[in-house]
XYZ file of C-alpha atoms in Angstrom:
536
model
C -20.452 -94.195 -23.470
C -22.814 -91.836 -21.703
C -24.537 -94.742 -19.966
C -21.284 -95.741 -18.301
C -20.493 -92.198 -17.144
C -22.707 -92.110 -14.021
C -21.615 -95.590 -12.927
C -17.937 -94.694 -13.272
C -18.520 -91.489 -11.332
C -20.437 -93.379 -8.658
C -17.652 -95.954 -8.292
C -15.076 -93.178 -8.095
C -17.009 -91.372 -5.373
C -17.508 -94.635 -3.477
C -13.812 -95.453 -3.696
C -12.922 -91.963 -2.467
C -15.361 -92.317 0.413
C -13.879 -95.704 1.378
C -10.350 -94.258 1.379
C -11.466 -91.344 3.549
C -13.181 -93.680 5.998
C -10.081 -95.892 6.160
C -7.872 -92.855 6.795
C -10.144 -91.649 9.609
C -10.020 -95.111 11.175
C -6.223 -95.081 10.997
C -6.036 -91.659 12.627
C -8.398 -92.763 15.407
C -6.318 -95.876 16.114
C -3.058 -93.945 16.127
C -4.547 -91.338 18.506
C -5.619 -94.169 20.810
C -2.078 -95.568 20.746
C -0.671 -92.132 21.604
C -3.013 -91.940 24.597
C -1.894 -95.413 25.644
C 1.770 -94.380 25.404
C 1.140 -91.337 27.587
C -0.774 -93.305 30.233
C 1.739 -96.162 30.337
C 4.631 -93.686 30.351
C 3.095 -92.001 33.384
C 2.693 -95.312 35.208
C 6.347 -96.129 34.506
C 7.586 -92.617 35.384
C 9.648 -93.834 38.320
C 10.948 -96.954 36.610
C 14.637 -97.572 37.029
C 14.971 -98.814 33.477
C 12.292 -97.373 31.202
C 11.516 -93.837 30.023
C 8.843 -92.355 27.764
C 10.832 -92.828 24.549
C 11.601 -96.507 25.175
C 8.002 -97.114 26.274
C 6.631 -95.608 23.037
C 9.179 -97.568 20.995
C 8.214 -100.875 22.629
C 4.495 -100.158 22.176
C 5.207 -99.399 18.517
C 7.059 -102.705 18.123
C 4.232 -104.679 19.747
C 1.585 -102.884 17.684
C 3.592 -103.414 14.500
C 3.888 -107.120 15.304
C 0.126 -107.450 15.791
C -0.612 -105.598 12.539
C 1.929 -107.778 10.752
C 0.171 -110.938 11.978
C -3.357 -109.739 11.202
C -2.373 -108.527 7.715
C -0.766 -111.824 6.792
C 2.750 -110.388 6.814
C 1.965 -107.587 4.354
C 2.160 -104.488 6.535
C 3.215 -103.381 10.033
C 2.095 -99.741 10.120
C -1.139 -97.890 10.718
C 0.011 -94.792 8.867
C 2.781 -94.178 6.380
C 4.513 -90.835 5.973
C 7.613 -89.658 4.224
C 10.676 -88.261 5.953
C 9.541 -84.741 4.998
C 6.667 -85.120 7.477
C 9.181 -85.669 10.249
C 11.361 -82.703 9.293
C 8.505 -80.270 8.574
C 5.957 -81.077 11.288
C 7.439 -83.172 14.113
C 10.995 -81.946 14.610
C 10.370 -78.134 14.827
C 8.292 -78.152 18.058
C 10.821 -80.442 19.782
C 13.836 -78.280 18.960
C 12.049 -74.970 19.556
C 10.826 -76.065 22.976
C 14.357 -77.202 23.819
C 15.663 -73.695 23.132
C 12.671 -72.035 24.805
C 12.958 -74.041 28.045
C 16.750 -74.125 28.400
C 18.435 -72.443 31.346
C 20.409 -69.908 29.381
C 23.005 -69.261 32.065
C 24.066 -72.919 32.205
C 23.943 -73.257 28.433
C 26.105 -70.223 27.690
C 28.423 -70.850 30.641
C 29.355 -74.130 28.943
C 28.954 -72.742 25.432
C 32.564 -73.363 24.352
C 32.477 -76.982 25.529
C 29.029 -77.527 23.987
C 30.147 -76.030 20.679
C 33.329 -78.077 20.599
C 31.369 -81.284 21.306
C 28.555 -80.419 18.904
C 30.641 -79.141 15.969
C 34.234 -80.371 16.255
C 33.172 -83.620 17.906
C 30.551 -84.312 15.255
C 33.105 -83.701 12.506
C 35.551 -86.116 14.185
C 32.847 -88.758 14.582
C 31.732 -88.161 10.981
C 35.292 -88.685 9.704
C 35.839 -91.900 11.708
C 32.497 -93.474 10.745
C 32.887 -92.551 7.067
C 36.480 -93.781 6.875
C 35.708 -96.981 8.771
C 32.749 -97.725 6.506
C 34.835 -97.240 3.349
C 37.366 -99.801 4.659
C 35.079 -102.412 6.198
C 31.913 -102.424 4.081
C 33.667 -103.610 0.880
C 34.851 -106.660 2.831
C 31.206 -107.567 3.476
C 30.390 -107.219 -0.218
C 27.255 -105.180 0.496
C 27.054 -103.914 -3.071
C 28.194 -100.864 -4.966
C 28.347 -97.683 -2.901
C 29.668 -94.306 -4.003
C 31.909 -92.078 -1.892
C 28.874 -89.870 -1.323
C 27.044 -92.838 0.230
C 29.862 -93.459 2.715
C 30.008 -89.782 3.645
C 26.232 -89.747 4.054
C 26.545 -92.716 6.442
C 29.017 -90.701 8.507
C 26.570 -87.792 8.746
C 23.592 -90.064 9.477
C 25.257 -91.905 12.354
C 26.840 -88.791 13.821
C 23.361 -87.570 14.815
C 22.690 -88.408 18.474
C 19.245 -88.922 20.000
C 19.060 -86.104 22.542
C 15.294 -86.614 23.035
C 15.710 -90.061 24.614
C 18.841 -89.085 26.514
C 17.388 -86.019 28.209
C 14.530 -88.014 29.687
C 16.985 -89.710 32.057
C 18.820 -86.524 33.059
C 17.542 -83.847 35.429
C 18.284 -80.184 34.818
C 18.091 -79.456 38.564
C 20.102 -82.432 39.884
C 22.868 -82.544 37.239
C 22.958 -79.063 35.649
C 26.430 -79.468 34.125
C 25.674 -82.892 32.612
C 22.261 -81.777 31.407
C 23.569 -78.629 29.731
C 26.424 -80.542 28.072
C 24.300 -83.414 26.783
C 21.366 -81.197 25.846
C 23.440 -78.496 24.159
C 25.644 -80.984 22.360
C 22.592 -82.939 21.196
C 20.941 -79.928 19.574
C 24.132 -78.561 18.009
C 25.078 -82.107 16.984
C 21.751 -82.664 15.208
C 22.085 -79.335 13.416
C 25.685 -80.102 12.401
C 24.738 -83.565 11.146
C 21.833 -82.246 9.073
C 23.949 -79.403 7.636
C 26.687 -81.937 6.803
C 24.160 -84.265 5.198
C 22.637 -81.492 3.085
C 26.069 -80.278 2.007
C 27.089 -83.822 1.009
C 23.956 -84.416 -1.062
C 24.348 -81.096 -2.891
C 28.069 -81.346 -3.704
C 29.673 -83.424 -6.442
C 32.242 -85.377 -4.431
C 33.210 -87.861 -7.130
C 36.307 -85.824 -7.999
C 37.507 -84.563 -4.619
C 40.432 -82.144 -4.565
C 41.671 -79.364 -2.291
C 39.455 -76.738 -3.912
C 36.329 -78.902 -3.537
C 37.201 -79.646 0.099
C 37.678 -75.952 0.918
C 34.474 -75.053 -0.908
C 32.640 -77.778 1.030
C 34.012 -76.470 4.356
C 33.141 -72.856 3.495
C 29.612 -73.870 2.533
C 29.214 -75.812 5.781
C 30.247 -72.912 8.033
C 28.223 -70.448 5.969
C 25.087 -72.537 6.466
C 25.860 -72.808 10.161
C 26.322 -69.062 10.633
C 23.399 -67.953 8.470
C 21.049 -70.415 10.177
C 21.955 -69.015 13.595
C 21.559 -65.398 12.451
C 18.163 -66.128 10.892
C 16.886 -67.631 14.145
C 18.100 -64.639 16.147
C 16.550 -62.215 13.636
C 13.095 -63.848 13.696
C 13.145 -64.014 17.494
C 14.044 -60.333 17.767
C 11.434 -59.397 15.155
C 8.742 -61.210 17.132
C 9.808 -59.470 20.349
C 9.814 -56.046 18.650
C 6.349 -56.536 17.125
C 4.785 -57.698 20.396
C 6.465 -54.929 22.399
C 5.490 -52.227 19.924
C 1.895 -53.249 19.158
C 1.053 -54.749 22.613
C -1.540 -57.246 21.373
C -2.323 -58.353 24.916
C -4.266 -55.165 25.605
C -6.994 -56.511 23.288
C -6.402 -60.254 22.909
C -3.983 -62.672 24.500
C -4.875 -65.175 21.771
C -3.089 -63.013 19.210
C 0.078 -62.953 21.290
C 0.138 -66.725 21.611
C -0.707 -67.247 17.934
C 2.014 -64.822 16.814
C 4.702 -66.501 18.900
C 3.752 -69.992 17.653
C 3.530 -68.950 14.008
C 6.767 -66.924 14.012
C 8.616 -69.794 15.664
C 7.413 -72.123 12.911
C 8.105 -69.431 10.289
C 11.757 -69.327 11.329
C 12.100 -73.064 10.677
C 10.260 -73.035 7.352
C 12.159 -69.962 6.134
C 15.453 -71.705 6.876
C 14.318 -74.769 4.923
C 13.187 -72.607 1.988
C 16.641 -71.029 1.730
C 18.468 -74.334 2.200
C 19.695 -73.546 5.731
C 19.532 -75.633 8.911
C 16.021 -75.321 10.285
C 17.105 -77.101 13.486
C 19.714 -74.494 14.337
C 17.437 -71.631 13.292
C 14.430 -72.654 15.370
C 16.638 -73.486 18.377
C 18.168 -70.013 18.569
C 14.780 -68.493 17.776
C 13.485 -70.248 20.903
C 16.336 -68.889 23.022
C 15.797 -65.310 21.791
C 12.010 -65.487 22.195
C 12.325 -66.736 25.780
C 14.804 -63.933 26.551
C 12.844 -61.042 25.003
C 9.415 -61.787 23.485
C 8.148 -63.927 26.364
C 8.558 -61.039 28.818
C 6.536 -58.688 26.588
C 3.290 -60.666 26.750
C 0.640 -60.857 29.478
C 0.790 -63.273 32.369
C -1.931 -65.454 30.796
C 0.013 -65.610 27.540
C 3.195 -66.545 29.395
C 1.516 -69.514 31.078
C -0.229 -70.543 27.858
C 2.857 -70.396 25.631
C 5.044 -72.320 28.067
C 2.540 -75.162 28.377
C 1.637 -75.108 24.687
C 5.234 -75.422 23.491
C 5.978 -78.150 26.040
C 2.844 -80.110 25.098
C 3.473 -79.903 21.345
C 7.040 -81.100 21.883
C 5.929 -83.970 24.103
C 3.315 -85.256 21.635
C 5.794 -85.035 18.745
C 8.375 -87.062 20.702
C 5.887 -89.820 21.542
C 4.610 -89.876 17.936
C 8.126 -90.281 16.538
C 9.145 -93.220 18.715
C 5.768 -94.924 18.313
C 6.017 -94.732 14.520
C 9.675 -95.808 14.449
C 8.717 -98.907 16.448
C 6.004 -99.870 13.956
C 8.021 -98.971 10.874
C 10.927 -101.118 12.077
C 8.911 -104.229 11.195
C 8.011 -103.086 7.679
C 8.536 -106.193 5.530
C 9.271 -104.157 2.405
C 12.600 -103.029 3.840
C 13.647 -106.481 5.032
C 12.634 -108.428 1.916
C 15.767 -107.428 0.006
C 18.113 -108.929 2.614
C 16.234 -112.150 3.377
C 18.879 -114.122 1.461
C 21.759 -112.556 3.420
C 20.591 -111.436 6.879
C 24.101 -111.959 8.218
C 25.399 -109.062 6.147
C 22.858 -106.698 7.701
C 23.762 -107.869 11.200
C 27.511 -107.491 10.553
C 26.960 -104.050 9.009
C 24.992 -103.018 12.114
C 27.749 -104.283 14.416
C 30.393 -102.395 12.413
C 28.358 -99.200 12.581
C 27.812 -99.555 16.340
C 31.526 -100.088 16.953
C 32.421 -97.116 14.753
C 29.878 -94.951 16.610
C 31.415 -95.895 19.966
C 34.981 -95.296 18.746
C 34.075 -92.046 17.024
C 32.399 -90.686 20.143
C 35.238 -91.656 22.461
C 37.722 -90.079 20.036
C 36.405 -86.597 20.765
C 34.795 -86.770 24.234
C 38.034 -87.528 26.076
C 40.432 -85.059 24.369
C 37.896 -82.225 24.095
C 36.904 -82.662 27.756
C 40.597 -82.465 28.697
C 41.021 -79.240 26.734
C 37.833 -77.843 28.250
C 39.073 -78.576 31.772
C 42.291 -76.649 31.083
C 40.381 -73.358 30.722
C 38.011 -73.985 33.641
C 39.355 -72.463 36.870
C 36.604 -73.686 39.173
C 37.059 -77.373 40.033
C 33.274 -77.769 40.328
C 32.933 -76.700 36.691
C 35.349 -79.294 35.344
C 34.112 -82.395 33.559
C 35.338 -85.349 35.596
C 36.139 -88.759 34.167
C 32.852 -90.217 35.450
C 30.898 -87.404 33.865
C 32.822 -87.920 30.631
C 31.788 -91.586 30.650
C 28.119 -90.589 31.072
C 28.343 -87.964 28.304
C 29.977 -90.573 26.065
C 27.396 -93.234 26.867
C 24.377 -90.912 26.658
C 25.385 -89.807 23.177
C 25.574 -93.355 21.790
C 21.816 -93.527 21.218
C 20.600 -92.945 17.675
C 17.010 -92.007 16.925
C 14.533 -90.351 14.625
C 16.994 -87.958 12.959
C 19.193 -90.873 11.832
C 16.156 -92.794 10.550
C 14.798 -89.765 8.668
C 18.163 -88.984 7.048
C 18.627 -92.634 6.055
C 15.174 -92.728 4.447
C 15.909 -89.468 2.668
C 19.178 -90.766 1.226
C 18.546 -94.451 0.574
C 14.858 -94.619 -0.402
C 12.928 -93.222 -3.346
C 9.279 -92.217 -2.936
C 9.197 -94.125 0.350
C 10.397 -97.387 -1.249
C 13.771 -99.135 -1.169
C 14.572 -100.497 -4.627
C 18.286 -101.417 -4.470
C 19.684 -104.264 -2.325
C 22.636 -102.173 -1.096
C 20.328 -99.332 -0.051
C 17.932 -101.782 1.585
C 20.800 -103.210 3.636
C 21.775 -99.730 4.816
C 18.156 -98.976 5.768
C 17.776 -102.204 7.761
C 21.169 -101.629 9.396
C 20.060 -98.130 10.408
C 16.848 -99.506 11.915
C 18.818 -102.170 13.815
C 21.285 -99.627 15.182
C 18.479 -97.275 16.263
C 16.505 -100.027 17.997
C 19.522 -101.570 19.712
C 21.057 -98.269 20.844
C 17.759 -96.782 22.052
C 16.614 -99.863 23.964
C 19.919 -101.261 25.275
C 21.866 -98.052 25.854
C 18.691 -96.256 26.959
C 17.797 -98.950 29.496
C 21.286 -98.857 31.004
C 21.667 -95.069 31.200
C 19.748 -94.604 34.457
C 21.612 -97.411 36.274
C 24.905 -96.046 34.932
C 24.163 -92.561 36.281
C 23.119 -94.035 39.612
C 26.321 -96.066 39.726
C 28.745 -93.297 38.749
C 26.937 -90.312 40.308
C 24.985 -91.709 43.279
C 24.507 -88.263 44.808
C 22.498 -87.115 41.766
C 20.100 -90.063 41.738
C 18.351 -89.386 45.034
C 15.570 -87.634 43.143
C 14.263 -89.428 40.111
C 14.772 -87.386 36.970
C 11.775 -86.348 34.969
C 11.095 -85.640 31.353
C 12.351 -82.255 30.167
C 8.929 -81.545 28.761
C 7.103 -82.509 31.923
C 9.324 -81.176 34.650
C 7.986 -81.236 38.169
C 9.262 -77.708 38.690
C 6.689 -74.970 38.013
C 6.950 -73.291 34.655
C 6.403 -69.886 36.234
C 7.831 -69.003 39.631
C 8.292 -65.863 41.630
C 11.655 -64.259 41.919
C 14.674 -64.687 39.705
C 15.778 -67.757 37.897
C 19.377 -68.758 38.384
C 19.786 -68.717 34.663
C 19.031 -65.022 34.334
C 19.604 -63.305 37.645
C 22.119 -60.527 37.110
C 23.020 -60.532 40.757
C 24.399 -64.064 40.602
C 27.163 -62.930 38.315
C 28.926 -60.858 40.980
C 29.182 -57.819 38.755
C 31.139 -55.795 41.273
C 34.039 -58.207 41.260
C 34.050 -58.348 37.519
C 34.018 -54.577 37.210
C 37.267 -54.370 39.115
C 38.863 -57.245 37.251
C 37.383 -56.833 33.769
C 40.551 -56.659 31.756
C 42.499 -58.599 29.161
C 43.984 -60.725 31.928
C 40.505 -61.510 33.248
C 39.408 -62.469 29.764
C 42.136 -65.121 29.568
C 41.619 -66.341 33.134
C 37.820 -66.596 32.972
C 36.687 -66.065 29.376
C 33.073 -67.228 29.728
C 32.334 -65.115 32.798
C 33.987 -62.044 31.319
C 32.134 -62.328 28.013
C 28.893 -62.780 29.951
C 29.605 -59.595 31.915
C 30.092 -57.504 28.774
C 27.075 -59.105 27.155
C 24.972 -58.126 30.188
C 26.077 -54.509 29.850
C 25.275 -54.462 26.128
C 21.971 -56.255 26.672
C 20.795 -53.815 29.375
C 21.966 -50.713 27.512
C 20.969 -51.520 23.923
C 18.884 -54.655 23.429
C 16.293 -54.642 26.207
C 15.170 -51.020 25.740
C 14.310 -51.897 22.128
C 13.146 -55.518 22.297
C 11.915 -55.726 25.888
C 12.694 -58.409 28.415
C 12.801 -58.784 32.168
C 13.017 -55.518 34.028
C 11.475 -53.329 31.324
C 7.924 -52.022 31.309
C 5.483 -54.183 29.364
C 3.089 -52.072 27.303
C 0.495 -54.835 27.523
C 0.198 -54.718 31.315
C 1.938 -51.546 32.383
C 4.062 -53.531 34.840
C 7.699 -54.498 35.008
C 7.558 -58.122 33.832
C 4.777 -59.059 36.266
C 7.138 -60.428 38.952
C 7.450 -63.759 37.160
C 10.475 -65.181 35.514
C 11.360 -67.703 32.890
């Protein structure tokens, strides 16, 4: 027995070494593909049809096809990771950078419309998709599905792909459209994930009024607590940096603290069962409003580029992997005897997505226009069509939620679940490629005045990250405070609610928040200057 011990140990060490070498080779190949996606995306920057997301998706499909051929039809991926990898490592930098880079004035000016689209609209779409699936899927005889499975489908396909959509919109050329689509996309993703988590945790087999009310209360509690946690972590980061002024000794500490606290907000939300998406998004908004103005000029430049770069790489990684994983034979093997069912299920889901989105875009836009006094602020019918169309794309969030619900340990073991997985992949591929390819021409057709300058990626904007003077999103002078002072009354609140609330928020922010947490216009301990004459 002793004589076999060294040989067994040697074989074990050799096997471990081979696995490590194989893993390193896989990482090297995937890094090369990422570089190829970035280079090709740059070359196609001004393409009328393609954008970075579609380019990465197509490269992933081609790479997956080559791997499938060379492996004899056994595998289509270089790497394999679970959905937790997406939620824990890839999604946080994308959402945080979205909140950190957003023009806050545009976002909060349209906050009521964004919230109605992102929350009420998602709930309407969720109800239509779930109800439609319960009526139509049994006709296809896809297999046994519980009520929880149908509700999960509604949550999965209510999640829009804001990453792909925003790469064909320009924040400078179409500020209203960009803020609506961007804001709705983030709030929509958060709402969908909160809905999905609530569905998986609740016992919905015996639904009654009490269970429905408890479900609704739990949903809104998660929504509110997630937002408050993000605000708290952002304020805590701003207070620490302002009080301890790390930049006097090391700008590296400032940058490291902001990155780690941003990630901490997301992880803390996940630990407590909240929505990490919503938490890290509002953490990004608060950090950009307070903490970013408390650091040195070098740290400001570094953090802006670091967050944008991390977000960009994560986006490319996601679409590249989704393209390769779409050809995974393990998911398609279960439906090889009935591919027509998967195709019909995908068509049903696409139709339900389109109906569900139209069911809330048109009426909610009409209600939003009723409270908007300025005609330039109203959402016209052409803009409504673009918002409707842009939100039809489904992406990585839908794929990750579907894997989380309908696979176990990364494998699909039931035919009904396999059909839902393949249908999700089909919907994501079709909507991203077809709807994504037609979005730019649609914008050019409906809004020709906004297509004179080609839009750029939100993470690689041609505008400088730091500029002198005031940004239109934060300049207090652009709010015409004098007029509001004379008219700030209950009547003004009803006539122009958003502007009036913004006026009172400005007063509270200048009197209470900025003296404690810092921000533009207040002395930075790190430099001894008043926000260094640069603006976010």
